[in-house]
Amino acid sequence: MKEDRLDDLILDVQNVTYSVNGITLLNDISLSLKRGDNLLVFGPESSGITNLFDLIVRTDSGYEGEVLFKGESLKTLDYFGQLMHKKEIGYVHGDYGLLSNMTVEQNISLPLEYHSKLSAAEIKKHVGKIIYDLNLDHCRKLRPFDLTRSEMLKTSFARSLVMDPDLIYLEYAFEDQCPLNVKTMMKILNERSQLPDKSLVIITYYPWNFIDISDSFIMFFNGRIVFKGTKEDFLNSDNPYLLQYKNKSIEGPMVIL
Amino acid sequence: MIKQLAIYTGSKALSIESGVLDFINYTKSIIFSLRSLRYLSFRSIYNIIINQIKFTGVDALVIVMIIALLLGGTVIIQALTSLPKFGVEGFLGNILVIIIARELGPLATALIVIARSGSAIATEISVQKWSREILSMELMGIDTKLYIIFPRIIASIISITSLIIIFDIVAFIGGYLLSQTVVYIPMDVFGQILLDSFTFKDIVAALIKSIIFGITIPLICCYYGLKPSSKFEIPIYVSKAVIRTLFISIIVNIVISVLFYL
């Protein structure tokens, strides 16, 4: 029975307490994500939402508790195991992290060129399809400094998709975008969120932008989970932390400095 | 006064020790990373190697040739005019091989590469680190130590070896031609003197120097390139990269010369 449960979960964070330099950043956190589900994590600044990245993506092992990815403990991974784990997660950050000396096409191709056994022609074809799908054809030969913000986001997103990972981790990825240009990306993200066996973790300050594509919602404050629920719960709960956040109020249980 | 001097010397010594230990750990981690060569597809580093060879080798060709010509000419003019005064003109070939091929060629080439490419490598990597590009590569599962440093070492070895050979050829031939404006010596005589003075040991020593320079220059410059943790530290570490690589290269040059010729 337990094995079935583990098989079903792509991510399982169990009672994790994470401290750096004596400061507790995450305090007894537990959360899980089923394959095919999409998790939205939000909360105010310094609430701990950024530190989930250290455990899940960067594989820092200095924590108490357990983080399992596809049933495997991330703590037990050696140096090469960590590299292999990282390639299984598509990561998009609001800073985009595009390599400035590479074109859009080279940026997107890089993970495949490094990891895959595909021929150059197969990589070109595969990347060409993603470029076409994301409407990046007009800028495929441009370098990041020639791109608009939405093109940078699309390139970063395309790069995260290219290895066809089971989990895509979006961290503040849409926060600094033109609300009109971002519509195309949201449409693509929406299509991705419908795929079975493909999951999203979205870290954001603006949860209301992702209501339609998220299955579960978690709110952090002071390194603790203060709200956890479904879309219905998110919309209707009278959780005081959630209400304060949704109302963008500085008055409530959360003391905002 | 003495106490202050002792404190200063002691703290400097500790700082050097921790710096050396840190560099040793960095070098070890790169050697350890060589194990991920099995995961690395050569095509992903091919472009880096080609671009680095172009920048370090091909683009430096003109300046290396000009400097070789000027230094070669100076040494040959000095040798041709001064040696007869001491009655040791028979050693002309040996003097030229010792000065140009054994010492000046490798060292001057290394200095040019450090000034051009070493500073560029340190700057490029520190900017990539600051703009989270290196983190971004790590998050793609790329072994950044291998991906960033290894191709640059390969490219530097190829470039420096080629540049040293070109430096020596230009210094001898160009220098000879330049010296003809001051003193006359027949070309065949000059060529024969040089050929007679060259030994297999000279070629091996120059080759070893070029390989060691090819490893140390990118290794040290990448080390300092990865150091800055904020934007304002970038020029500080780039400067350190250049100065310390220069210092180490001179030491390497001396050590190899001592091992081979003493």
Coordinates of C-alpha atoms in Angstrom, one line a residue:
Chain A
M1 CA 0.0 0.0 0.0
K2 CA 2.8 2.3 0.9
E3 CA 4.6 1.5 -2.3
D4 CA 1.5 2.5 -4.3
R5 CA 1.4 5.8 -2.5
L6 CA 5.1 6.5 -3.2
D7 CA 4.6 5.6 -6.8
D8 CA 1.8 8.0 -7.2
L9 CA 3.7 10.9 -5.7
I10 CA 6.2 12.8 -7.7
L11 CA 7.2 14.9 -4.7
D12 CA 7.0 14.2 -1.0
V13 CA 8.3 16.6 1.7
Q14 CA 8.1 15.0 5.1
N15 CA 8.5 17.0 8.3
V16 CA 11.3 19.2 7.0
T17 CA 13.1 21.7 9.2
Y18 CA 15.7 23.7 7.4
S19 CA 18.1 26.1 9.1
V20 CA 20.9 28.2 7.8
N21 CA 23.4 30.0 10.1
G22 CA 21.1 29.2 13.1
I23 CA 18.1 30.8 11.4
T24 CA 15.1 28.5 10.9
L25 CA 13.9 29.1 7.4
L26 CA 11.5 26.1 7.2
N27 CA 9.8 24.7 10.3
D28 CA 8.4 21.2 10.2
I29 CA 7.1 21.4 6.6
S30 CA 5.1 18.6 5.0
L31 CA 3.7 18.7 1.6
S32 CA 3.2 16.3 -1.3
L33 CA 2.4 16.4 -5.0
K34 CA 0.8 13.7 -7.0
R35 CA 1.8 13.0 -10.6
G36 CA -0.2 15.1 -12.9
D37 CA -1.2 17.6 -10.2
N38 CA -0.1 21.2 -9.9
L39 CA 0.9 22.8 -6.7
L40 CA 0.8 26.5 -6.0
V41 CA 3.0 27.9 -3.2
F42 CA 2.6 31.4 -2.1
G43 CA 3.3 33.7 0.9
P44 CA 4.9 37.0 1.8
E45 CA 8.6 37.8 1.5
S46 CA 10.9 35.7 3.8
S47 CA 8.0 33.3 4.5
G48 CA 10.1 30.3 3.3
I49 CA 8.7 29.8 -0.1
T50 CA 12.0 30.6 -1.8
N51 CA 13.8 28.1 0.4
L52 CA 11.8 25.1 -0.9
F53 CA 14.0 25.5 -4.0
D54 CA 17.1 24.8 -1.9
L55 CA 15.7 21.4 -0.9
I56 CA 13.8 20.3 -4.0
V57 CA 15.9 21.7 -6.9
R58 CA 19.3 22.6 -5.5
T59 CA 19.4 19.5 -3.4
D60 CA 20.9 21.0 -0.3
S61 CA 21.0 18.2 2.3
G62 CA 21.4 20.2 5.5
Y63 CA 17.9 19.7 6.8
E64 CA 16.0 17.5 9.2
G65 CA 13.2 15.3 7.7
E66 CA 12.9 13.8 4.3
V67 CA 12.4 15.0 0.7
L68 CA 11.5 12.3 -1.7
F69 CA 11.4 12.8 -5.5
K70 CA 9.7 10.0 -7.3
G71 CA 10.1 8.0 -4.2
E72 CA 13.9 8.5 -3.9
S73 CA 15.4 10.4 -1.0
L74 CA 17.3 13.4 -2.2
K75 CA 19.6 13.3 0.9
T76 CA 21.1 10.0 -0.3
L77 CA 22.1 11.3 -3.7
D78 CA 25.8 11.6 -4.4
Y79 CA 27.4 14.4 -6.5
F80 CA 26.4 12.7 -9.8
G81 CA 23.0 11.6 -8.5
Q82 CA 22.3 15.3 -7.8
L83 CA 23.2 16.3 -11.3
M84 CA 21.0 13.5 -12.7
H85 CA 18.2 14.7 -10.4
K86 CA 18.5 18.3 -11.5
K87 CA 18.1 17.4 -15.2
E88 CA 14.7 15.7 -14.3
I89 CA 13.3 19.1 -13.2
G90 CA 12.6 21.9 -15.6
Y91 CA 13.3 25.1 -13.7
V92 CA 12.2 28.6 -14.7
H93 CA 13.1 31.7 -12.6
G94 CA 12.0 35.3 -12.9
D95 CA 15.7 36.2 -13.7
Y96 CA 15.4 33.7 -16.6
G97 CA 19.1 32.6 -16.2
L98 CA 19.6 32.6 -20.0
L99 CA 23.2 32.2 -21.1
S100 CA 24.2 35.5 -22.6
N101 CA 26.8 34.2 -25.0
M102 CA 24.3 31.8 -26.7
T103 CA 21.4 32.4 -29.0
V104 CA 17.8 31.5 -28.2
E105 CA 18.2 28.2 -30.1
Q106 CA 21.5 27.4 -28.4
N107 CA 20.1 28.2 -25.0
I108 CA 17.2 25.8 -25.6
S109 CA 19.4 23.1 -27.1
L110 CA 22.0 23.1 -24.4
P111 CA 20.4 20.5 -22.0
L112 CA 19.8 18.1 -24.9
E113 CA 23.3 18.6 -26.2
Y114 CA 24.8 18.0 -22.8
H115 CA 22.6 15.1 -21.7
S116 CA 21.0 13.3 -24.6
K117 CA 22.3 10.9 -27.2
L118 CA 20.2 12.4 -29.9
S119 CA 22.0 13.4 -33.1
A120 CA 22.5 17.1 -34.0
A121 CA 19.7 16.8 -36.6
E122 CA 17.3 15.3 -34.1
I123 CA 18.0 18.0 -31.6
K124 CA 17.5 20.7 -34.2
K125 CA 14.2 19.2 -35.2
H126 CA 13.0 18.8 -31.6
V127 CA 14.1 22.3 -30.6
G128 CA 12.6 23.7 -33.8
K129 CA 9.2 22.3 -32.8
I130 CA 9.4 23.9 -29.3
I131 CA 10.5 27.2 -30.8
Y132 CA 7.6 27.1 -33.3
D133 CA 5.1 26.2 -30.5
L134 CA 6.3 29.0 -28.4
N135 CA 6.3 31.5 -31.2
L136 CA 10.0 32.2 -30.9
D137 CA 10.9 31.6 -34.5
H138 CA 11.6 35.3 -35.3
C139 CA 14.2 35.5 -32.6
R140 CA 15.9 32.0 -32.6
K141 CA 19.2 33.5 -33.7
L142 CA 19.2 36.4 -31.2
R143 CA 21.0 36.5 -27.9
P144 CA 19.3 37.3 -24.6
F145 CA 20.2 41.0 -24.6
D146 CA 18.2 41.5 -27.8
L147 CA 15.1 39.9 -26.4
T148 CA 12.0 41.3 -24.8
R149 CA 11.0 40.1 -21.4
S150 CA 8.3 37.8 -22.7
E151 CA 10.7 36.3 -25.3
M152 CA 13.2 35.7 -22.4
L153 CA 10.5 34.0 -20.4
K154 CA 9.5 31.9 -23.3
T155 CA 13.1 30.9 -24.1
S156 CA 13.6 30.0 -20.4
F157 CA 10.3 28.0 -20.4
A158 CA 11.3 26.3 -23.7
R159 CA 14.6 25.3 -22.2
S160 CA 12.8 23.8 -19.2
L161 CA 10.6 21.8 -21.5
V162 CA 13.2 20.5 -23.8
M163 CA 14.1 17.4 -21.7
D164 CA 10.4 16.7 -21.3
P165 CA 10.7 16.6 -17.4
D166 CA 7.9 15.3 -15.2
L167 CA 8.1 18.3 -13.0
I168 CA 8.4 22.0 -13.9
Y169 CA 9.4 24.3 -11.1
L170 CA 8.3 27.9 -11.8
E171 CA 9.8 30.4 -9.3
Y172 CA 8.4 34.0 -9.7
A173 CA 8.6 33.3 -13.4
F174 CA 5.7 35.6 -14.4
E175 CA 6.1 38.3 -11.9
D176 CA 7.7 41.0 -14.0
Q177 CA 5.8 40.5 -17.3
C178 CA 3.5 42.6 -19.4
P179 CA 0.0 41.4 -18.5
L180 CA -0.9 41.1 -22.2
N181 CA 2.2 39.3 -23.4
V182 CA 2.0 36.9 -20.5
K183 CA -1.4 35.7 -21.8
T184 CA 0.2 33.5 -24.5
M185 CA 2.5 31.9 -21.9
M186 CA -0.5 31.3 -19.5
K187 CA -2.3 29.5 -22.4
I188 CA 0.8 27.2 -22.9
L189 CA 1.1 26.7 -19.2
N190 CA -2.6 25.8 -19.0
E191 CA -2.2 23.2 -21.7
R192 CA 0.8 21.8 -19.9
S193 CA -1.1 21.6 -16.6
Q194 CA -3.7 19.4 -18.3
L195 CA -1.1 16.7 -19.2
P196 CA -1.3 13.5 -17.2
D197 CA 1.9 12.6 -15.4
K198 CA 3.3 16.1 -15.8
S199 CA 3.3 18.3 -12.7
L200 CA 4.0 22.0 -12.0
V201 CA 5.2 23.6 -8.8
I202 CA 4.5 27.4 -9.0
I203 CA 6.1 29.7 -6.5
T204 CA 4.6 33.1 -6.6
Y205 CA 3.5 36.2 -4.8
Y206 CA 0.4 36.4 -7.0
P207 CA -1.6 33.1 -6.5
W208 CA -4.8 34.6 -8.0
N209 CA -3.0 34.6 -11.4
F210 CA -2.7 30.8 -11.4
I211 CA -6.1 29.7 -9.9
D212 CA -7.2 28.0 -13.1
I213 CA -4.2 25.8 -13.5
S214 CA -3.5 24.8 -9.8
D215 CA -4.9 21.8 -8.0
S216 CA -3.6 22.5 -4.5
F217 CA -2.6 25.7 -2.7
I218 CA -0.2 26.1 0.1
M219 CA 0.6 29.3 1.9
F220 CA 3.7 29.9 4.0
F221 CA 4.4 32.4 6.7
N222 CA 7.5 32.5 9.0
G223 CA 8.8 29.2 7.6
R224 CA 5.5 27.4 8.5
I225 CA 2.5 26.3 6.4
V226 CA -0.4 28.4 7.5
F227 CA -2.9 27.4 4.8
K228 CA -3.2 24.2 2.7
G229 CA -6.2 23.4 0.5
T230 CA -7.8 22.9 -2.9
K231 CA -9.0 25.6 -5.3
E232 CA -12.4 25.7 -3.5
D233 CA -10.6 26.2 -0.2
F234 CA -8.5 28.9 -1.6
L235 CA -11.5 30.8 -2.9
N236 CA -13.8 30.3 0.1
S237 CA -11.7 29.7 3.2
D238 CA -11.9 32.2 6.0
N239 CA -8.3 31.3 7.1
P240 CA -7.1 34.6 8.6
Y241 CA -3.7 34.4 7.0
L242 CA -5.2 33.7 3.6
L243 CA -7.7 36.5 4.0
Q244 CA -5.0 39.0 5.0
Y245 CA -2.9 37.9 2.0
K246 CA -5.8 38.1 -0.4
N247 CA -6.9 41.5 0.9
K248 CA -3.3 42.7 0.7
S249 CA -3.7 44.1 4.2
I250 CA -0.9 44.8 6.6
E251 CA -3.3 44.1 9.5
G252 CA -4.0 40.6 10.6
P253 CA -2.1 37.6 12.1
M254 CA 0.9 38.3 9.9
V255 CA 3.2 41.1 11.1
I256 CA 4.6 42.6 7.9
L257 CA 7.7 44.7 8.3
Chain B
M1 CA 56.4 47.5 16.5
I2 CA 57.9 43.9 16.3
K3 CA 54.6 42.6 17.8
Q4 CA 52.6 44.3 15.1
L5 CA 55.0 43.0 12.4
A6 CA 54.6 39.5 13.8
I7 CA 50.8 39.8 13.8
Y8 CA 50.8 41.1 10.3
T9 CA 53.2 38.4 9.0
G10 CA 51.3 35.7 10.8
S11 CA 47.9 36.8 9.5
K12 CA 49.3 37.1 6.0
A13 CA 50.8 33.6 6.3
L14 CA 47.5 32.2 7.5
S15 CA 45.6 34.0 4.7
I16 CA 48.0 32.5 2.1
E17 CA 47.7 29.1 3.6
S18 CA 43.9 29.2 3.5
G19 CA 44.0 30.5 0.0
V20 CA 46.3 27.7 -1.1
L21 CA 44.1 25.1 0.6
D22 CA 41.1 26.5 -1.0
F23 CA 42.7 26.4 -4.4
I24 CA 43.8 22.8 -3.8
N25 CA 40.2 21.9 -2.9
Y26 CA 39.0 23.6 -6.1
T27 CA 41.6 21.7 -8.2
K28 CA 40.6 18.4 -6.5
S29 CA 36.9 19.1 -7.2
I30 CA 37.7 19.6 -10.9
I31 CA 39.7 16.4 -11.0
F32 CA 36.7 14.7 -9.3
S33 CA 34.4 16.3 -11.9
L34 CA 36.4 14.5 -14.6
R35 CA 34.3 11.5 -13.6
S36 CA 31.3 13.1 -15.1
L37 CA 33.0 13.1 -18.5
R38 CA 31.0 9.9 -19.1
Y39 CA 27.8 12.0 -18.9
L40 CA 29.2 14.8 -21.0
S41 CA 28.6 14.8 -24.7
F42 CA 31.6 16.3 -26.5
R43 CA 29.4 18.3 -28.9
S44 CA 28.2 20.4 -26.0
I45 CA 31.8 21.7 -25.3
Y46 CA 33.0 21.7 -28.9
N47 CA 31.8 25.3 -29.5
I48 CA 33.4 26.5 -26.3
I49 CA 36.7 24.9 -27.3
I50 CA 36.6 26.4 -30.8
N51 CA 35.6 29.9 -29.6
Q52 CA 38.3 29.8 -26.9
I53 CA 41.0 28.7 -29.5
K54 CA 39.8 31.5 -31.8
F55 CA 40.1 34.1 -29.0
T56 CA 43.2 32.8 -27.2
G57 CA 45.1 31.5 -30.3
V58 CA 44.0 33.0 -33.6
D59 CA 43.1 36.5 -32.4
A60 CA 46.3 36.8 -30.5
L61 CA 48.4 35.8 -33.5
V62 CA 49.2 39.3 -34.7
I63 CA 50.3 40.7 -31.4
V64 CA 52.3 37.6 -30.6
M65 CA 54.1 37.9 -34.0
I66 CA 54.8 41.6 -33.6
I67 CA 56.2 41.1 -30.1
A68 CA 58.2 38.0 -31.2
L69 CA 59.6 40.1 -34.1
L70 CA 60.6 42.9 -31.9
L71 CA 62.1 40.8 -29.1
G72 CA 63.7 38.4 -31.5
G73 CA 65.3 41.3 -33.4
T74 CA 66.5 42.9 -30.2
V75 CA 68.1 39.7 -28.8
I76 CA 69.7 38.8 -32.2
I77 CA 71.1 42.4 -32.7
Q78 CA 72.5 42.4 -29.1
A79 CA 74.0 38.9 -29.6
L80 CA 75.5 39.6 -33.0
T81 CA 77.1 42.9 -31.9
S82 CA 78.1 42.0 -28.3
L83 CA 79.3 38.4 -28.4
P84 CA 82.3 39.1 -30.8
K85 CA 83.5 41.8 -28.3
F86 CA 84.0 39.0 -25.7
G87 CA 85.3 36.5 -28.2
V88 CA 82.4 34.1 -27.7
E89 CA 80.6 34.5 -31.1
G90 CA 80.9 30.7 -31.4
F91 CA 78.1 30.5 -28.9
L92 CA 75.7 32.7 -30.8
G93 CA 73.3 29.8 -31.6
N94 CA 73.3 28.5 -28.0
I95 CA 72.6 32.0 -26.7
L96 CA 69.7 32.5 -29.1
V97 CA 68.2 29.1 -28.3
I98 CA 68.6 29.7 -24.5
I99 CA 67.1 33.1 -24.6
I100 CA 64.4 32.9 -27.2
A101 CA 63.4 29.2 -27.4
R102 CA 63.9 28.1 -23.8
E103 CA 62.8 31.2 -21.9
L104 CA 61.5 34.2 -23.8
G105 CA 59.2 32.3 -26.2
P106 CA 57.2 30.4 -23.6
L107 CA 57.2 33.2 -21.0
A108 CA 56.3 36.1 -23.4
T109 CA 53.5 34.0 -24.9
A110 CA 52.2 33.1 -21.5
L111 CA 52.2 36.8 -20.5
I112 CA 50.3 37.8 -23.7
V113 CA 47.8 35.0 -23.1
I114 CA 47.3 36.0 -19.5
A115 CA 46.8 39.7 -20.4
R116 CA 44.3 38.9 -23.2
S117 CA 42.6 35.7 -22.4
G118 CA 43.2 35.2 -18.7
S119 CA 41.5 38.5 -17.8
A120 CA 38.7 37.8 -20.3
I121 CA 38.1 34.3 -18.8
A122 CA 38.0 35.7 -15.3
T123 CA 35.6 38.5 -16.3
E124 CA 33.3 36.3 -18.4
I125 CA 32.9 33.7 -15.6
S126 CA 32.4 36.3 -12.8
V127 CA 29.8 38.0 -14.9
Q128 CA 28.1 34.7 -15.6
K129 CA 28.1 33.9 -12.0
W130 CA 26.7 37.2 -11.0
S131 CA 23.9 37.0 -13.5
R132 CA 23.0 33.5 -12.3
E133 CA 24.0 31.8 -15.6
I134 CA 26.2 29.4 -13.8
L135 CA 23.5 28.5 -11.3
S136 CA 21.2 28.1 -14.3
M137 CA 23.6 25.6 -15.8
E138 CA 23.8 23.7 -12.5
L139 CA 20.1 23.5 -12.4
M140 CA 20.1 21.8 -15.9
G141 CA 22.2 19.1 -14.4
I142 CA 25.3 20.4 -16.0
D143 CA 28.6 19.8 -14.2
T144 CA 29.7 23.4 -14.4
K145 CA 33.3 22.8 -13.3
L146 CA 33.7 20.4 -16.2
Y147 CA 31.6 22.4 -18.7
I148 CA 33.3 25.7 -18.0
I149 CA 36.9 24.9 -17.1
F150 CA 37.7 21.7 -19.0
P151 CA 37.1 23.1 -22.5
R152 CA 39.1 26.2 -21.7
I153 CA 42.0 24.1 -20.5
I154 CA 42.0 22.0 -23.7
A155 CA 41.7 25.2 -25.8
S156 CA 44.5 27.0 -23.9
I157 CA 46.9 24.0 -24.2
I158 CA 46.3 23.9 -28.0
S159 CA 46.5 27.7 -28.4
I160 CA 49.6 28.3 -26.2
T161 CA 51.5 25.4 -27.7
S162 CA 50.8 26.8 -31.2
L163 CA 51.6 30.3 -30.2
I164 CA 55.0 29.4 -28.6
I165 CA 56.0 27.5 -31.8
I166 CA 54.9 30.6 -33.9
F167 CA 56.7 33.0 -31.5
D168 CA 59.9 31.1 -31.8
I169 CA 59.8 30.8 -35.6
V170 CA 58.9 34.5 -36.0
A171 CA 61.5 35.6 -33.4
F172 CA 64.3 33.6 -35.2
I173 CA 63.4 34.4 -38.8
G174 CA 61.9 37.8 -38.4
G175 CA 64.5 38.8 -35.9
Y176 CA 67.2 37.6 -38.3
L177 CA 65.8 39.7 -41.1
L178 CA 65.4 42.7 -38.8
S179 CA 69.0 42.3 -37.6
Q180 CA 70.2 42.5 -41.2
T181 CA 69.7 46.2 -41.1
V182 CA 72.4 46.4 -38.4
V183 CA 74.8 43.5 -39.0
Y184 CA 75.2 41.0 -41.8
I185 CA 75.3 37.3 -41.3
P186 CA 74.4 34.8 -44.2
M187 CA 71.0 33.1 -43.8
D188 CA 72.4 29.6 -44.2
V189 CA 75.1 30.2 -41.6
F190 CA 72.5 31.6 -39.2
G191 CA 70.2 28.6 -39.8
Q192 CA 72.9 26.1 -39.4
I193 CA 74.0 27.7 -36.1
L194 CA 70.5 27.5 -34.8
L195 CA 69.9 23.9 -35.9
D196 CA 73.2 22.8 -34.3
S197 CA 72.2 24.4 -31.0
F198 CA 68.7 23.0 -30.7
T199 CA 68.4 19.8 -28.7
F200 CA 65.5 17.4 -28.2
K201 CA 65.5 18.5 -24.6
D202 CA 64.6 22.1 -25.6
I203 CA 61.6 20.9 -27.6
V204 CA 60.4 18.7 -24.7
A205 CA 60.9 21.6 -22.2
A206 CA 59.0 24.0 -24.4
L207 CA 56.2 21.5 -24.8
I208 CA 55.9 20.9 -21.1
K209 CA 55.9 24.6 -20.4
S210 CA 53.1 25.1 -22.9
I211 CA 51.0 22.3 -21.4
I212 CA 51.5 23.6 -17.9
F213 CA 50.7 27.2 -18.9
G214 CA 47.7 25.8 -20.8
I215 CA 46.4 24.2 -17.6
T216 CA 47.4 26.8 -15.0
I217 CA 46.2 30.0 -16.8
P218 CA 42.6 29.0 -17.3
L219 CA 42.5 27.1 -14.0
I220 CA 43.6 30.1 -11.9
C221 CA 41.5 32.6 -13.9
C222 CA 38.4 30.4 -13.6
Y223 CA 39.1 30.0 -9.9
Y224 CA 39.1 33.8 -9.4
G225 CA 36.2 34.1 -11.9
L226 CA 34.0 31.9 -9.7
K227 CA 34.9 33.9 -6.5
P228 CA 33.0 37.2 -6.7
S229 CA 29.7 37.1 -4.7
S230 CA 28.6 40.5 -5.7
K231 CA 29.1 42.8 -8.7
F232 CA 31.5 45.2 -7.1
E233 CA 33.9 42.3 -6.4
I234 CA 34.3 41.4 -10.1
P235 CA 37.2 43.9 -10.9
I236 CA 38.9 43.0 -7.6
Y237 CA 39.0 39.3 -8.5
V238 CA 39.8 39.9 -12.2
S239 CA 42.8 41.9 -11.1
K240 CA 43.8 39.1 -8.6
A241 CA 43.4 36.5 -11.4
V242 CA 45.8 38.4 -13.7
I243 CA 48.5 39.2 -11.1
R244 CA 48.5 35.8 -9.5
T245 CA 48.5 33.9 -12.8
L246 CA 51.5 36.1 -13.9
F247 CA 53.3 35.3 -10.7
I248 CA 52.6 31.5 -11.0
S249 CA 53.6 31.4 -14.6
I250 CA 57.0 33.0 -13.9
I251 CA 57.5 30.4 -11.1
V252 CA 56.5 27.6 -13.4
N253 CA 58.9 28.8 -16.0
I254 CA 61.8 28.9 -13.5
V255 CA 60.9 25.5 -12.0
I256 CA 60.8 23.8 -15.4
S257 CA 64.0 25.5 -16.5
V258 CA 65.7 24.3 -13.3
L259 CA 64.5 20.8 -13.7
F260 CA 65.6 20.5 -17.3
Y261 CA 68.8 22.4 -17.4
L262 CA 70.4 22.6 -14.0

